[in-house]
Coordinates of N, CA and C in Angstrom, one line a residue:
M1 N 126.2 130.5 123.0 CA 124.9 131.4 122.7 C 125.6 132.1 121.2
P2 N 125.9 131.0 120.3 CA 126.2 131.8 118.5 C 125.2 132.2 118.3
F3 N 123.9 132.0 118.2 CA 122.2 132.7 117.3 C 122.1 133.9 118.3
T4 N 122.6 134.4 119.8 CA 122.5 135.1 120.4 C 123.0 136.2 120.4
Y5 N 124.2 136.2 119.7 CA 125.4 136.9 119.2 C 126.0 137.6 117.8
S6 N 125.2 136.1 116.7 CA 124.9 136.8 115.6 C 123.8 137.9 115.0
I7 N 122.6 137.8 116.2 CA 121.1 138.5 116.2 C 121.9 139.7 116.0
C8 N 122.4 140.0 117.8 CA 123.0 141.6 118.2 C 123.6 141.7 117.6
L9 N 124.8 140.8 116.5 CA 125.8 142.0 116.1 C 125.0 142.6 114.5
L10 N 123.9 141.9 114.2 CA 123.7 142.2 112.6 C 122.3 142.9 113.0
V11 N 121.7 143.0 114.1 CA 120.8 144.1 114.3 C 122.1 145.6 114.4
I12 N 123.2 145.6 115.3 CA 123.9 146.5 115.4 C 124.1 147.4 113.6
I13 N 124.9 146.2 113.0 CA 125.4 146.7 111.9 C 123.7 147.4 111.1
T14 N 123.2 146.5 110.8 CA 122.0 147.4 110.2 C 121.6 148.7 110.9
S15 N 121.1 148.9 111.9 CA 121.0 150.1 113.0 C 122.1 151.2 112.5
I16 N 122.8 150.7 112.7 CA 123.8 151.8 112.6 C 124.1 152.2 111.1
I17 N 124.3 151.6 109.8 CA 124.1 151.8 108.7 C 122.5 152.9 108.3
G18 N 121.6 152.3 109.0 CA 120.8 153.1 108.6 C 120.2 154.2 110.1
F19 N 121.2 154.9 110.3 CA 121.3 155.8 111.2 C 121.9 156.8 110.6
Y20 N 122.7 156.6 109.4 CA 123.8 157.7 108.7 C 123.3 157.5 107.0
N21 N 122.4 156.7 107.2 CA 122.1 156.4 105.4 C 120.2 156.4 105.1
K22 N 119.6 157.6 105.1 CA 118.1 157.2 105.0 C 117.7 156.8 104.2
R23 N 118.6 156.3 102.8 CA 117.4 155.5 102.3 C 117.8 154.0 102.2
F24 N 118.8 153.8 103.1 CA 119.3 152.6 103.6 C 118.1 152.3 104.5
Y25 N 117.9 152.9 105.5 CA 116.5 153.0 106.9 C 115.3 153.1 106.4
Q26 N 115.2 153.4 104.9 CA 113.0 153.5 104.6 C 113.5 152.5 103.9
L27 N 114.3 151.4 103.2 CA 114.3 149.9 102.5 C 113.8 149.5 104.0
F28 N 113.7 150.1 104.8 CA 113.6 148.7 106.0 C 111.8 148.9 106.7
V29 N 111.7 149.8 106.5 CA 110.7 150.7 107.2 C 109.5 150.1 107.1
Y30 N 108.5 149.7 108.6 CA 107.2 148.7 108.4 C 106.5 150.2 108.1
H31 N 105.5 149.7 107.2 CA 104.3 150.9 106.7 C 102.9 149.9 106.6
P32 N 102.4 149.7 107.5 CA 101.4 149.0 107.4 C 100.3 149.5 106.3
Y33 N 100.0 150.6 105.6 CA 99.2 151.2 104.5 C 100.1 150.4 103.4
E34 N 101.3 151.0 103.4 CA 101.5 149.7 102.0 C 101.8 148.5 101.7
V35 N 102.0 147.9 102.7 CA 101.7 146.4 102.8 C 100.9 145.8 103.1
F36 N 100.0 146.3 103.2 CA 98.3 145.6 103.4 C 97.5 145.8 102.1
R37 N 98.5 146.8 101.1 CA 97.9 147.0 99.8 C 98.9 146.1 98.5
G38 N 99.5 145.0 99.2 CA 100.5 144.5 98.4 C 101.9 144.6 98.3
K39 N 102.2 145.9 99.1 CA 104.0 146.4 98.6 C 104.5 146.1 99.5
R40 N 105.8 146.3 99.4 CA 106.7 146.5 100.8 C 107.1 145.4 101.7
L41 N 106.5 144.1 101.5 CA 106.2 142.9 102.6 C 107.2 142.4 103.6
H42 N 108.0 142.8 103.1 CA 109.5 142.4 103.4 C 109.7 143.1 105.0
T43 N 109.2 143.7 104.8 CA 109.1 145.6 106.1 C 108.6 144.9 107.1
I44 N 107.9 143.8 107.1 CA 107.0 143.1 108.3 C 107.9 142.4 109.5
L45 N 109.5 142.4 108.4 CA 110.6 141.7 109.2 C 111.6 142.3 108.8
T46 N 111.7 142.6 108.0 CA 113.5 143.5 108.0 C 113.4 144.9 109.2
S47 N 111.8 145.4 109.2 CA 111.4 146.2 110.1 C 112.3 146.4 111.3
A48 N 113.0 144.9 112.3 CA 113.1 144.6 113.6 C 114.8 145.3 113.5
L49 N 115.2 145.5 111.8 CA 116.6 145.4 112.3 C 117.4 146.9 111.8
V50 N 116.3 148.3 112.3 CA 116.7 149.3 112.4 C 115.6 150.2 113.2
H51 N 116.3 151.2 114.0 CA 116.1 151.5 115.0 C 116.0 153.5 114.7
Q52 N 114.8 154.1 115.4 CA 115.3 155.7 114.9 C 116.0 156.5 115.8
K53 N 116.2 155.4 117.1 CA 117.4 156.5 118.0 C 118.0 155.2 118.6
W54 N 119.2 155.7 118.8 CA 120.7 155.1 119.7 C 119.8 154.0 121.0
W55 N 119.1 155.2 121.4 CA 118.6 154.5 123.0 C 117.9 153.6 122.8
H56 N 117.0 153.4 121.9 CA 116.1 152.4 121.0 C 117.3 150.9 121.0
L57 N 118.2 151.6 120.2 CA 118.5 150.1 120.1 C 119.8 149.2 120.8
F58 N 120.5 150.5 121.6 CA 121.3 150.1 122.9 C 120.0 149.2 124.1
F59 N 118.9 149.9 124.3 CA 117.7 149.2 125.3 C 117.5 147.9 124.7
N60 N 117.0 147.6 123.3 CA 116.8 146.3 122.9 C 117.8 145.3 122.6
L61 N 118.9 145.8 122.2 CA 119.7 144.7 122.4 C 120.6 144.3 124.0
Y62 N 120.4 145.2 124.9 CA 120.5 145.0 126.1 C 119.6 143.4 126.8
V63 N 118.7 144.0 126.7 CA 117.9 142.8 127.2 C 117.5 142.1 126.2
F64 N 117.4 142.1 124.9 CA 117.5 140.8 124.3 C 118.8 140.0 124.1
Y65 N 120.0 140.5 124.5 CA 121.2 140.0 125.3 C 121.3 138.9 126.5
R66 N 120.5 140.0 127.4 CA 120.2 139.3 128.7 C 119.2 137.7 128.7
I67 N 118.2 138.6 128.3 CA 117.5 137.3 128.0 C 117.7 135.8 127.2
N68 N 118.5 136.1 126.2 CA 118.2 135.3 125.0 C 119.1 134.3 125.0
R69 N 120.4 135.0 126.1 CA 121.4 134.1 126.6 C 120.4 133.0 127.8
D70 N 119.7 133.5 128.8 CA 119.1 132.5 129.4 C 118.1 131.4 128.4
V71 N 117.6 132.1 127.1 CA 116.6 130.9 126.5 C 117.1 129.8 126.2
E72 N 118.6 130.7 125.6 CA 119.4 129.3 124.9 C 119.8 128.5 126.2
Y73 N 119.8 129.0 126.8 CA 121.2 128.1 127.8 C 120.0 127.2 128.5
I74 N 118.5 127.4 129.0 CA 117.5 127.2 129.2 C 116.8 125.4 129.0
I75 N 116.7 126.5 127.3 CA 116.3 125.0 126.3 C 117.5 124.1 126.1
M76 N 118.4 124.5 126.2 CA 120.0 123.3 125.8 C 119.8 122.8 127.7
E77 N 119.6 123.3 128.7 CA 119.5 122.0 129.8 C 118.9 121.0 129.8
Y78 N 117.5 121.4 129.8 CA 116.5 120.9 130.0 C 115.6 119.9 128.6
D79 N 115.8 120.2 127.1 CA 114.9 119.7 126.3 C 115.6 118.7 125.2
F80 N 116.3 119.9 124.4 CA 116.7 119.7 122.8 C 118.1 120.0 122.7
S81 N 118.5 119.3 121.6 CA 119.4 119.5 121.0 C 119.9 120.8 120.4
F82 N 121.8 121.3 120.2 CA 122.1 122.5 119.9 C 121.2 122.7 119.0
W83 N 120.8 121.9 117.6 CA 120.3 122.7 116.3 C 119.4 122.9 116.5
I84 N 118.4 122.1 117.5 CA 116.6 122.1 117.5 C 116.4 123.3 118.3
I85 N 117.7 124.3 119.7 CA 117.7 125.0 120.4 C 118.2 126.6 119.4
E86 N 118.9 126.0 118.1 CA 119.0 127.8 117.3 C 117.8 127.6 116.6
L87 N 117.1 126.5 116.2 CA 115.9 126.4 115.3 C 114.7 127.3 116.4
I88 N 114.4 126.8 117.3 CA 113.6 127.3 118.3 C 113.6 128.4 118.4
C89 N 114.7 129.4 118.8 CA 115.3 130.5 119.2 C 114.6 131.4 117.4
V90 N 115.6 131.4 116.6 CA 115.3 131.6 115.4 C 113.5 132.1 115.1
L91 N 112.7 130.5 115.6 CA 111.0 130.8 115.2 C 110.3 131.7 116.6
V92 N 111.0 132.4 118.2 CA 110.8 133.0 118.4 C 110.6 134.3 118.3
I93 N 112.0 134.1 117.2 CA 111.9 136.3 117.3 C 111.4 136.3 115.6
F94 N 111.3 135.4 115.1 CA 110.6 135.2 113.5 C 109.3 135.7 114.7
I95 N 108.5 134.5 115.0 CA 107.3 134.7 115.5 C 107.3 135.8 116.1
G96 N 107.8 136.8 117.4 CA 107.8 137.6 117.7 C 107.9 139.0 117.2
V97 N 108.6 139.0 116.0 CA 108.5 140.2 115.1 C 107.2 140.3 114.0
V98 N 106.8 139.5 113.4 CA 105.8 139.2 112.4 C 104.7 139.2 112.8
L99 N 104.6 138.7 114.0 CA 102.8 138.7 114.2 C 102.4 140.2 114.8
P100 N 103.3 140.2 116.1 CA 102.9 141.4 116.7 C 102.6 142.9 115.3
N101 N 103.9 143.1 114.5 CA 103.5 143.8 113.7 C 102.3 143.5 112.5
L102 N 101.7 142.7 112.0 CA 101.0 142.1 111.5 C 99.9 142.5 112.6
I103 N 99.5 142.4 113.6 CA 98.4 142.5 114.4 C 98.1 144.6 114.6
T104 N 99.4 144.6 114.5 CA 99.7 146.7 114.5 C 99.0 146.7 113.6
G105 N 99.6 146.0 112.5 CA 99.3 146.8 111.3 C 97.9 146.6 110.6
L106 N 96.6 145.5 110.9 CA 95.3 145.1 111.1 C 94.7 146.3 111.4
K107 N 94.8 147.1 112.1 CA 94.9 147.8 113.1 C 94.6 149.3 112.7
Q108 N 96.5 149.4 111.8 CA 96.8 150.8 111.4 C 97.1 150.6 109.3
K109 N 96.5 149.9 109.4 CA 96.4 149.7 107.7 C 95.4 151.1 106.9
E110 N 94.6 151.5 107.8 CA 94.0 152.8 106.5 C 95.1 154.4 107.3
N111 N 95.8 154.1 108.1 CA 96.5 155.4 108.8 C 97.8 155.7 107.6
I112 N 97.9 156.6 107.1 CA 99.1 156.8 105.9 C 100.5 157.1 106.9
A113 N 100.3 157.8 107.8 CA 101.0 158.2 108.4 C 102.0 156.9 109.3
F114 N 101.3 156.1 109.6 CA 101.9 155.2 110.8 C 103.3 154.2 109.8
T115 N 103.9 154.2 110.9 CA 105.3 153.5 110.0 C 105.5 152.7 111.9
S116 N 106.7 151.9 111.7 CA 107.6 151.1 112.6 C 108.4 150.8 112.3
V117 N 110.0 150.4 113.5 CA 110.4 150.2 113.5 C 111.4 149.6 114.6
G118 N 112.1 148.4 114.7 CA 113.0 148.1 116.1 C 112.3 147.0 116.8
F119 N 113.2 146.6 117.2 CA 113.7 144.7 117.3 C 112.6 144.4 118.7
S120 N 112.0 146.1 119.2 CA 111.0 145.8 120.5 C 110.3 143.9 120.7
G121 N 109.5 143.8 119.2 CA 108.8 142.7 119.2 C 109.6 141.4 119.6
A122 N 111.2 141.2 119.2 CA 111.6 139.6 119.4 C 111.9 140.0 121.1
V123 N 112.8 141.0 121.4 CA 112.4 141.5 123.0 C 111.5 141.0 123.7
F124 N 110.6 141.8 123.6 CA 109.1 141.2 124.8 C 108.9 139.6 124.4
C125 N 108.9 139.4 122.9 CA 108.5 137.5 123.4 C 109.4 136.6 123.2
S126 N 110.7 136.5 123.3 CA 111.9 136.2 124.1 C 111.7 136.4 126.3
A127 N 111.2 137.5 126.2 CA 110.9 137.9 127.3 C 109.3 136.7 128.2
G128 N 108.8 137.0 127.9 CA 107.5 135.9 127.9 C 107.9 134.7 128.1
F129 N 108.2 134.1 126.7 CA 108.9 133.5 126.0 C 110.0 132.3 127.6
C130 N 110.9 133.1 128.0 CA 111.9 133.4 129.0 C 110.9 132.4 129.8
M131 N 110.5 133.5 131.0 CA 110.2 133.5 132.0 C 108.5 132.4 132.5
L132 N 108.2 132.1 131.7 CA 107.3 131.3 131.5 C 107.4 129.8 130.9
Y133 N 108.7 129.6 130.4 CA 109.1 128.1 129.8 C 109.3 126.6 131.3
L134 N 110.0 127.3 132.2 CA 110.5 126.9 133.6 C 109.7 127.7 134.6
P135 N 108.9 127.5 134.6 CA 108.3 128.7 135.3 C 108.6 129.0 137.1
L136 N 109.0 127.4 137.6 CA 109.5 126.9 139.3 C 110.6 127.2 138.6
D137 N 111.4 128.3 138.5 CA 112.5 128.2 138.3 C 112.7 129.7 139.7
L138 N 113.4 129.5 140.5 CA 114.1 130.3 141.3 C 115.0 131.6 141.3
A139 N 114.3 132.7 141.6 CA 115.3 133.7 141.9 C 116.9 133.3 142.3
P140 N 117.4 134.0 142.0 CA 119.1 134.3 143.0 C 118.7 134.9 143.8
K141 N 118.4 135.7 144.2 CA 118.1 136.6 145.2 C 116.3 137.3 145.0
T142 N 115.7 137.8 146.2 CA 114.6 138.8 146.0 C 114.9 140.2 146.3
Y143 N 114.3 140.6 145.3 CA 114.4 142.2 145.0 C 113.1 142.8 145.7
L144 N 114.2 144.8 146.7 CA 112.7 145.0 147.6 C 111.7 145.4 147.3
L145 N 111.9 145.6 145.6 CA 110.5 146.1 144.8 C 109.3 145.0 144.7
F146 N 110.4 144.0 144.1 CA 109.7 143.0 143.5 C 110.2 141.4 144.7
P147 N 109.2 141.3 145.2 CA 109.3 140.1 146.4 C 109.2 138.9 146.1
F148 N 109.6 138.7 144.8 CA 109.0 137.3 144.2 C 110.2 136.5 144.4
R149 N 109.9 135.3 144.2 CA 111.2 134.2 143.9 C 111.0 133.5 142.5
Y150 N 109.5 133.3 142.4 CA 109.6 132.0 141.4 C 108.9 133.4 139.4
S151 N 109.8 132.2 138.7 CA 109.8 132.6 137.2 C 108.7 133.1 136.8
Y152 N 107.4 132.4 137.0 CA 105.8 132.0 136.5 C 105.6 133.9 137.6
E153 N 105.8 134.0 138.7 CA 105.4 134.8 139.6 C 105.7 137.1 138.5
F154 N 107.2 136.7 138.3 CA 108.0 137.4 137.2 C 106.9 137.5 136.0
A155 N 106.6 136.5 135.8 CA 106.1 136.3 133.8 C 104.6 137.1 134.4
F156 N 103.7 136.7 135.0 CA 102.7 137.3 135.8 C 102.4 138.8 135.8
I157 N 103.1 139.2 136.6 CA 103.5 140.5 137.0 C 103.7 141.3 135.7
G158 N 104.5 140.7 135.1 CA 105.3 141.7 133.8 C 104.0 141.9 132.9
L159 N 103.6 140.6 132.2 CA 101.8 140.4 131.7 C 101.0 142.0 132.3
A160 N 100.9 142.2 133.9 CA 100.1 143.4 134.0 C 100.5 144.2 134.2
I161 N 102.0 144.6 133.9 CA 102.6 145.4 133.5 C 102.5 146.0 132.2
F162 N 102.8 145.2 131.4 CA 102.7 145.8 130.0 C 101.0 146.2 130.2
F163 N 99.9 145.4 130.3 CA 98.8 145.4 129.7 C 98.4 146.8 130.2
L164 N 98.7 147.6 131.9 CA 98.5 148.9 132.1 C 99.1 149.9 131.7
V165 N 100.2 149.3 130.7 CA 101.3 150.6 130.3 C 100.7 151.2 128.8
A166 N 100.1 149.7 128.3 CA 99.9 149.9 127.1 C 98.0 150.5 127.3
L167 N 97.6 150.1 128.4 CA 96.0 151.2 128.4 C 96.4 153.1 128.5
I168 N 97.3 153.0 129.4 CA 97.3 154.1 130.0 C 98.3 155.1 128.8
F169 N 98.8 154.3 127.9 CA 99.1 154.8 127.0 C 98.7 154.7 125.0
R170 N 97.4 154.6 125.5 CA 97.1 153.6 124.2 C 96.6 154.3 123.2
N171 N 96.7 155.8 123.5 CA 97.0 157.0 122.5 C 98.3 157.4 122.2
S172 N 99.1 156.8 123.0 CA 100.5 157.5 122.5 C 101.0 157.2 121.2
K173 N 101.6 158.6 120.3 CA 102.0 158.3 118.8 C 103.8 158.1 119.1
Q174 N 103.9 158.3 120.3 CA 105.8 158.1 120.5 C 106.5 155.9 120.6
T175 N 105.8 155.6 121.0 CA 105.9 154.6 121.5 C 104.5 153.7 120.8
N176 N 104.9 152.3 120.7 CA 103.5 151.3 120.3 C 103.8 150.2 121.4
H177 N 103.0 150.5 122.8 CA 102.9 149.6 123.5 C 102.0 148.3 123.5
K178 N 101.2 148.6 122.7 CA 100.3 148.0 122.4 C 101.1 146.7 121.7
L179 N 102.2 146.9 121.3 CA 102.7 146.0 120.5 C 104.0 145.4 120.8
H180 N 104.4 145.7 122.7 CA 105.2 145.5 123.6 C 104.1 144.0 123.9
L181 N 102.7 144.8 124.3 CA 102.1 143.4 125.2 C 101.8 142.4 124.0
Y182 N 101.8 142.7 122.5 CA 101.1 141.7 121.9 C 102.6 140.5 121.4
A183 N 103.4 141.4 121.4 CA 104.6 140.2 121.8 C 104.9 139.0 122.6
Y184 N 104.7 140.0 123.7 CA 104.9 139.3 125.5 C 103.6 138.1 125.1
V185 N 102.7 138.4 125.3 CA 101.5 137.5 125.0 C 101.9 136.5 124.3
I186 N 102.4 136.6 122.8 CA 102.9 135.5 122.2 C 103.9 134.8 122.8
G187 N 104.9 135.2 123.2 CA 106.2 134.7 124.1 C 105.3 133.9 125.0
L188 N 104.3 133.8 125.9 CA 103.8 133.4 127.0 C 103.1 131.9 126.1
L189 N 102.3 132.4 125.2 CA 101.6 131.1 123.9 C 102.3 130.3 123.4
I190 N 103.6 130.5 122.8 CA 104.9 130.1 122.6 C 105.6 129.0 123.9
A191 N 105.8 129.4 124.8 CA 106.1 129.0 126.0 C 105.2 127.6 126.2
F192 N 104.1 127.9 126.6 CA 103.2 127.1 126.7 C 102.7 126.1 125.4
T193 N 103.0 126.1 124.2 CA 103.0 125.2 123.4 C 103.7 124.1 123.2
L194 N 105.5 125.0 123.3 CA 106.9 123.5 123.5 C 106.8 123.0 124.7
R195 N 106.3 123.7 125.9 CA 106.1 123.2 126.8 C 104.7 122.5 127.7
P196 N 103.9 122.0 127.5 CA 102.1 122.1 128.0 C 102.6 121.4 129.1
K197 N 103.6 120.5 130.2 CA 103.4 120.2 131.3 C 103.6 121.2 131.9
L198 N 104.0 122.7 131.6 CA 104.3 123.4 132.8 C 102.8 123.9 132.7
V199 N 101.9 123.7 132.4 CA 100.4 123.5 133.2 C 100.3 123.2 134.3
I200 N 100.7 121.5 134.3 CA 100.4 121.0 135.3 C 101.3 120.8 136.0
E201 N 103.2 122.1 136.2 CA 103.5 122.2 136.9 C 103.5 123.5 137.9
L202 N 102.5 123.9 136.9 CA 101.6 125.7 137.8 C 100.4 125.2 138.8
V203 N 99.8 124.3 138.0 CA 98.7 123.8 138.8 C 99.1 123.0 140.5
T204 N 99.9 122.0 140.3 CA 100.5 122.0 141.4 C 100.9 122.2 142.4
H205 N 101.8 123.5 141.8 CA 102.4 123.8 142.9 C 101.4 125.0 143.4
L206 N 100.3 125.5 142.4 CA 99.6 126.6 143.3 C 98.6 125.8 144.2
T207 N 98.3 124.8 144.1 CA 97.7 124.0 144.4 C 98.2 123.7 145.9
T208 N 99.4 123.2 145.8 CA 100.2 123.4 146.9 C 100.2 124.1 147.9
R209 N 101.1 125.0 147.3 CA 101.5 126.2 147.9 C 100.6 126.9 148.9
F210 N 99.2 127.2 148.4 CA 98.1 127.9 148.7 C 96.9 127.5 149.5
N211 N 97.4 126.1 149.8 CA 96.0 125.3 150.9 C 97.3 124.9 151.9

């Protein structure tokens, strides 16, 4: 999992520097008001490398590590060579950071007070991608609160949860839950794009399962 380790190390280093060096931190902060006026365009991507708080950093890296190691393994096991796997991982993260930031930015471009940082876009994009890429994968065990076994069940339950959270906290100024939802949906779409036969697998499975 060289890519997963490398990204985690990079985000740790830049985030820690940002905690103690505000000038460095400000160089990375995404500010749609400026970006959509042609300034600081790099922050659409670099904002993912810094965090506001320690818990934010630890949560993102823990979830990313647990998910992306499976992304590397799953793709490697089934479809692609090593270097194609690494390229796909790069693209998933790049798209997961840039597209949600652009979507959010379009809505906040007149809000001079709005800023955004954090690796959440990449994390949730990777999550959606990982859970749907092989939809019929079975979990090693069932859980009391989530009596599901198939990967697609977790994928669609996750989608419902993120949608409800984004709806309930749509006016929250503390956490951008809509960005999480956008990133997750983008991850699902990337899975469909790279492995379109998963649609046939799902339709065949569901037809058999409920007949």
